[in-house]
Each structure stands twice: as C-alpha cells, then as structure tokens.
C-alpha cells in the first residue's frame, strides 16, 4: 500500500434522495493487494454517538470514470478501518 495522502479537497455527490451533498476528502490511498485506489471522505454529519460519519469508495485516480464505486470485500473494509484507527490514535 502506498502512503496515505492528505487531500483536503471538496466535492459534491448526490445522495440516495437525489440531494446534492458537499463532502471533504479526508485521504486517498492505493492498495497494491487489490490494485485499486480508495477515497475516504465525510459530509460532516454525525452518528448518534456524536462521532463524524466517514465514507469510503473506490475511484479512478486518472479521472476516466468519475463515479465512485462500492467497496466489495471485507478485506477492503478491514484495510480502511485499520488506517482510520491508526489515524485516530495518532491524533489523540
């Protein structure tokens, strides 16, 4: 896996209701294992517990396909959760 890159970019997506939602990219990374690029972002909404909601998808870093694609395997989710946990503990 390549080093995570902080990105601080803002983009707009349409949610399931068709409403445009502004999101901020928290970081992106590439996985040598899956040969995919990942984007982790937030729309600044909160969970019931008060923690920030964070989303993740795969994406085309070359911009040939502008659609975000779903995470397909538990292994991919485990990798993303491990990175988030590591980032969270380094901020404390």
Tab-separated table of N, CA and C in Angstrom:
chain	number	residue	atom	x	y	z
A	1	UNK	N	0.845	-1.180	0.000
A	1	UNK	CA	0.000	0.000	0.000
A	1	UNK	C	0.891	1.245	0.000
A	2	UNK	N	0.551	2.226	-0.801
A	2	UNK	CA	1.292	3.476	-0.828
A	2	UNK	C	0.956	4.300	0.405
A	3	UNK	N	1.790	5.302	0.673
A	3	UNK	CA	1.497	6.208	1.788
A	3	UNK	C	0.185	6.920	1.536
A	4	UNK	N	-0.534	7.151	2.617
A	4	UNK	CA	-1.782	7.906	2.529
A	4	UNK	C	-1.440	9.350	2.187
A	5	UNK	N	-2.277	9.981	1.391
A	5	UNK	CA	-2.033	11.386	1.111
A	5	UNK	C	-3.217	12.211	1.602
A	6	UNK	N	-2.918	13.209	2.411
A	6	UNK	CA	-3.960	14.138	2.866
A	6	UNK	C	-4.350	14.974	1.662
A	7	UNK	N	-5.633	15.257	1.515
A	7	UNK	CA	-6.070	15.878	0.287
A	7	UNK	C	-6.892	17.139	0.487
A	8	UNK	N	-7.663	17.273	1.530
A	8	UNK	CA	-8.446	18.468	1.845
A	8	UNK	C	-9.220	19.056	0.673
A	9	UNK	N	-9.610	18.255	-0.295
A	9	UNK	CA	-10.422	18.730	-1.409
A	9	UNK	C	-11.898	18.525	-1.100
A	10	UNK	N	-12.716	19.356	-1.696
A	10	UNK	CA	-14.159	19.276	-1.516
A	10	UNK	C	-14.772	18.855	-2.843
A	11	UNK	N	-15.785	17.991	-2.779
A	11	UNK	CA	-16.505	17.586	-3.973
A	11	UNK	C	-17.973	17.411	-3.613
A	12	UNK	N	-18.816	17.346	-4.619
A	12	UNK	CA	-20.247	17.223	-4.408
A	12	UNK	C	-20.744	15.909	-4.981
A	13	UNK	N	-21.589	15.220	-4.198
A	13	UNK	CA	-22.211	13.987	-4.672
A	13	UNK	C	-23.720	14.126	-4.513
A	14	UNK	N	-24.450	13.246	-5.175
A	14	UNK	CA	-25.895	13.175	-4.957
A	14	UNK	C	-26.159	11.977	-4.059
A	15	UNK	N	-26.913	12.194	-2.986
A	15	UNK	CA	-27.244	11.096	-2.085
A	15	UNK	C	-28.381	10.269	-2.670
A	16	UNK	N	-28.839	9.283	-1.935
A	16	UNK	CA	-29.886	8.379	-2.431
A	16	UNK	C	-31.211	9.092	-2.681
A	17	UNK	N	-31.404	10.278	-2.085
A	17	UNK	CA	-32.616	11.068	-2.307
A	17	UNK	C	-32.479	12.025	-3.484
A	18	UNK	N	-31.296	12.044	-4.117
A	18	UNK	CA	-31.052	12.953	-5.231
A	18	UNK	C	-30.621	14.341	-4.811
A	19	UNK	N	-30.398	14.540	-3.506
A	19	UNK	CA	-29.955	15.828	-2.983
A	19	UNK	C	-28.437	15.937	-3.106
A	20	UNK	N	-27.945	17.093	-3.567
A	20	UNK	CA	-26.505	17.301	-3.647
A	20	UNK	C	-25.946	17.534	-2.247
A	21	UNK	N	-24.847	16.857	-1.941
A	21	UNK	CA	-24.212	16.932	-0.630
A	21	UNK	C	-22.730	17.243	-0.840
A	22	UNK	N	-22.233	18.252	-0.130
A	22	UNK	CA	-20.824	18.608	-0.209
A	22	UNK	C	-20.024	17.714	0.743
A	23	UNK	N	-18.936	17.152	0.243
A	23	UNK	CA	-18.097	16.248	1.029
A	23	UNK	C	-16.649	16.724	0.970
A	24	UNK	N	-15.904	16.380	2.005
A	24	UNK	CA	-14.482	16.689	2.033
A	24	UNK	C	-13.691	15.396	2.037
A	25	UNK	N	-12.678	15.334	1.185
A	25	UNK	CA	-11.798	14.172	1.130
A	25	UNK	C	-10.882	14.204	2.344
A	26	UNK	N	-10.903	13.123	3.125
A	26	UNK	CA	-10.015	13.015	4.273
A	26	UNK	C	-8.650	12.491	3.839
A	27	UNK	N	-8.653	11.451	3.003
A	27	UNK	CA	-7.418	10.947	2.411
A	27	UNK	C	-7.750	9.971	1.295
A	28	UNK	N	-6.740	9.717	0.478
A	28	UNK	CA	-6.832	8.710	-0.575
A	28	UNK	C	-5.629	7.786	-0.428
A	29	UNK	N	-5.763	6.579	-0.931
A	29	UNK	CA	-4.622	5.674	-0.937
A	29	UNK	C	-4.816	4.609	-2.015
A	30	UNK	N	-3.708	4.018	-2.422
A	30	UNK	CA	-3.712	2.924	-3.391
A	30	UNK	C	-3.318	1.642	-2.673
A	31	UNK	N	-3.942	0.543	-3.058
A	31	UNK	CA	-3.618	-0.754	-2.474
A	31	UNK	C	-2.924	-1.619	-3.517
A	32	UNK	N	-1.729	-2.062	-3.192
A	32	UNK	CA	-1.020	-2.985	-4.079
A	32	UNK	C	-1.715	-4.341	-4.100
A	33	UNK	N	-2.347	-4.710	-2.979
A	33	UNK	CA	-3.029	-6.010	-2.891
A	33	UNK	C	-4.228	-6.085	-3.821
A	34	UNK	N	-5.060	-5.060	-3.823
A	34	UNK	CA	-6.286	-5.099	-4.631
A	34	UNK	C	-6.120	-4.409	-5.981
A	35	UNK	N	-5.038	-3.648	-6.130
A	35	UNK	CA	-4.796	-2.863	-7.356
A	35	UNK	C	-5.884	-1.816	-7.574
A	36	UNK	N	-6.420	-1.283	-6.471
A	36	UNK	CA	-7.469	-0.267	-6.536
A	36	UNK	C	-7.027	0.984	-5.785
A	37	UNK	N	-7.674	2.092	-6.139
A	37	UNK	CA	-7.481	3.354	-5.429
A	37	UNK	C	-8.718	3.609	-4.584
A	38	UNK	N	-8.503	4.126	-3.378
A	38	UNK	CA	-9.585	4.342	-2.423
A	38	UNK	C	-9.655	5.813	-2.030
A	39	UNK	N	-10.878	6.262	-1.751
A	39	UNK	CA	-11.113	7.612	-1.264
A	39	UNK	C	-11.927	7.491	0.024
A	40	UNK	N	-11.505	8.212	1.046
A	40	UNK	CA	-12.203	8.232	2.326
A	40	UNK	C	-12.604	9.686	2.558
A	41	UNK	N	-13.900	9.907	2.837
A	41	UNK	CA	-14.426	11.264	2.895
A	41	UNK	C	-15.549	11.372	3.920
A	42	UNK	N	-15.947	12.612	4.191
A	42	UNK	CA	-17.035	12.877	5.124
A	42	UNK	C	-17.929	13.978	4.575
A	43	UNK	N	-19.183	13.945	4.993
A	43	UNK	CA	-20.114	15.032	4.682
A	43	UNK	C	-20.413	15.839	5.959
A	44	UNK	N	-19.649	15.585	6.993
A	44	UNK	CA	-19.731	16.263	8.293
A	44	UNK	C	-21.006	15.995	9.068
A	45	UNK	N	-21.769	14.958	8.687
A	45	UNK	CA	-22.890	14.560	9.525
A	45	UNK	C	-22.327	13.707	10.663
A	46	UNK	N	-23.132	13.565	11.718
A	46	UNK	CA	-22.675	12.841	12.908
A	46	UNK	C	-23.500	11.584	13.128
A	47	UNK	N	-22.851	10.580	13.700
A	47	UNK	CA	-23.517	9.362	14.155
A	47	UNK	C	-24.292	9.713	15.432
A	48	UNK	N	-25.183	8.817	15.873
A	48	UNK	CA	-25.899	9.042	17.135
A	48	UNK	C	-24.933	9.205	18.301
A	49	UNK	N	-23.784	8.540	18.219
A	49	UNK	CA	-22.786	8.613	19.283
A	49	UNK	C	-22.040	9.944	19.289
A	50	UNK	N	-22.245	10.755	18.232
A	50	UNK	CA	-21.559	12.038	18.156
A	50	UNK	C	-20.310	12.004	17.289
A	51	UNK	N	-19.905	10.823	16.864
A	51	UNK	CA	-18.714	10.740	16.017
A	51	UNK	C	-19.064	11.094	14.574
A	52	UNK	N	-18.075	11.580	13.860
A	52	UNK	CA	-18.230	12.003	12.480
A	52	UNK	C	-18.465	10.805	11.571
A	53	UNK	N	-19.435	10.910	10.665
A	53	UNK	CA	-19.661	9.848	9.688
A	53	UNK	C	-18.586	9.924	8.614
A	54	UNK	N	-17.992	8.773	8.326
A	54	UNK	CA	-16.934	8.681	7.322
A	54	UNK	C	-17.346	7.622	6.311
A	55	UNK	N	-17.110	7.911	5.041
A	55	UNK	CA	-17.477	7.006	3.956
A	55	UNK	C	-16.237	6.640	3.165
A	56	UNK	N	-16.297	5.517	2.470
A	56	UNK	CA	-15.176	5.090	1.633
A	56	UNK	C	-15.701	4.439	0.357
A	57	UNK	N	-14.979	4.669	-0.710
A	57	UNK	CA	-15.296	4.080	-2.003
A	57	UNK	C	-14.004	3.853	-2.768
A	58	UNK	N	-14.106	3.106	-3.857
A	58	UNK	CA	-13.003	3.054	-4.796
A	58	UNK	C	-13.263	4.123	-5.845
A	59	UNK	N	-12.188	4.550	-6.518
A	59	UNK	CA	-12.330	5.572	-7.556
A	59	UNK	C	-11.230	5.405	-8.588
A	60	UNK	N	-11.406	6.063	-9.727
A	60	UNK	CA	-10.417	6.055	-10.796
A	60	UNK	C	-9.543	7.297	-10.644
A	61	UNK	N	-8.286	7.129	-10.225
A	61	UNK	CA	-7.433	8.300	-9.994
A	61	UNK	C	-7.076	9.046	-11.279
A	62	UNK	N	-7.267	8.407	-12.433
A	62	UNK	CA	-6.973	9.058	-13.713
A	62	UNK	C	-8.134	9.912	-14.207
A	63	UNK	N	-9.286	9.804	-13.544
A	63	UNK	CA	-10.438	10.604	-13.927
A	63	UNK	C	-11.189	10.095	-15.139
A	64	UNK	N	-10.873	8.885	-15.603
A	64	UNK	CA	-11.581	8.331	-16.757
A	64	UNK	C	-13.011	7.945	-16.408
A	65	UNK	N	-13.240	7.567	-15.154
A	65	UNK	CA	-14.578	7.239	-14.663
A	65	UNK	C	-14.807	8.094	-13.423
A	66	UNK	N	-15.749	9.012	-13.489
A	66	UNK	CA	-15.972	9.952	-12.385
A	66	UNK	C	-16.887	9.393	-11.303
A	67	UNK	N	-17.398	8.179	-11.469
A	67	UNK	CA	-18.277	7.575	-10.471
A	67	UNK	C	-17.478	6.924	-9.358
A	68	UNK	N	-17.960	7.091	-8.133
A	68	UNK	CA	-17.380	6.361	-7.010
A	68	UNK	C	-17.959	4.957	-7.033
A	69	UNK	N	-17.122	3.963	-6.790
A	69	UNK	CA	-17.555	2.580	-6.835
A	69	UNK	C	-17.557	2.007	-5.415
A	70	UNK	N	-18.414	1.015	-5.153
A	70	UNK	CA	-18.526	0.466	-3.796
A	70	UNK	C	-17.308	-0.378	-3.400
A	71	UNK	N	-17.090	-0.452	-2.096
A	71	UNK	CA	-16.111	-1.373	-1.534
A	71	UNK	C	-16.743	-2.758	-1.614
A	72	UNK	N	-16.016	-3.742	-2.147
A	72	UNK	CA	-16.637	-5.026	-2.455
A	72	UNK	C	-16.343	-6.154	-1.474
A	73	UNK	N	-15.252	-6.059	-0.721
A	73	UNK	CA	-14.893	-7.196	0.128
A	73	UNK	C	-14.656	-6.766	1.570
A	74	UNK	N	-14.768	-7.724	2.455
A	74	UNK	CA	-14.493	-7.470	3.869
A	74	UNK	C	-13.013	-7.120	4.067
A	75	UNK	N	-12.140	-7.719	3.269
A	75	UNK	CA	-10.705	-7.415	3.345
A	75	UNK	C	-10.452	-5.929	3.070
A	76	UNK	N	-11.158	-5.378	2.077
A	76	UNK	CA	-11.007	-3.956	1.768
A	76	UNK	C	-11.475	-3.106	2.950
A	77	UNK	N	-12.631	-3.452	3.531
A	77	UNK	CA	-13.143	-2.705	4.690
A	77	UNK	C	-12.172	-2.799	5.860
A	78	UNK	N	-11.608	-3.975	6.089
A	78	UNK	CA	-10.650	-4.146	7.190
A	78	UNK	C	-9.433	-3.247	7.003
A	79	UNK	N	-8.957	-3.129	5.768
A	79	UNK	CA	-7.809	-2.259	5.482
A	79	UNK	C	-8.159	-0.808	5.777
A	80	UNK	N	-9.310	-0.361	5.320
A	80	UNK	CA	-9.741	1.022	5.544
A	80	UNK	C	-9.927	1.288	7.029
A	81	UNK	N	-10.571	0.369	7.745
A	81	UNK	CA	-10.782	0.550	9.180
A	81	UNK	C	-9.457	0.588	9.940
A	82	UNK	N	-8.487	-0.197	9.513
A	82	UNK	CA	-7.171	-0.191	10.169
A	82	UNK	C	-6.486	1.165	9.988
A	83	UNK	N	-6.585	1.727	8.798
A	83	UNK	CA	-5.990	3.045	8.549
A	83	UNK	C	-6.694	4.103	9.380
A	84	UNK	N	-8.028	4.069	9.421
A	84	UNK	CA	-8.774	5.032	10.227
A	84	UNK	C	-8.413	4.931	11.703
A	85	UNK	N	-8.291	3.714	12.207
A	85	UNK	CA	-7.923	3.514	13.615
A	85	UNK	C	-6.537	4.067	13.900
A	86	UNK	N	-5.607	3.819	12.977
A	86	UNK	CA	-4.244	4.309	13.141
A	86	UNK	C	-4.223	5.840	13.135
A	87	UNK	N	-4.981	6.463	12.230
A	87	UNK	CA	-5.058	7.911	12.181
A	87	UNK	C	-5.689	8.488	13.441
A	88	UNK	N	-6.758	7.842	13.914
A	88	UNK	CA	-7.446	8.301	15.103
A	88	UNK	C	-6.537	8.244	16.329
A	89	UNK	N	-5.783	7.163	16.474
A	89	UNK	CA	-4.914	7.042	17.646
A	89	UNK	C	-3.717	7.981	17.548
A	90	UNK	N	-3.278	8.335	16.350
A	90	UNK	CA	-2.158	9.269	16.221
A	90	UNK	C	-2.600	10.698	16.510
A	91	UNK	N	-3.904	10.996	16.356
A	91	UNK	CA	-4.421	12.339	16.650
A	91	UNK	C	-4.675	12.528	18.142
A	92	UNK	N	-4.799	11.437	18.903
A	92	UNK	CA	-5.072	11.555	20.340
A	92	UNK	C	-3.845	11.855	21.073
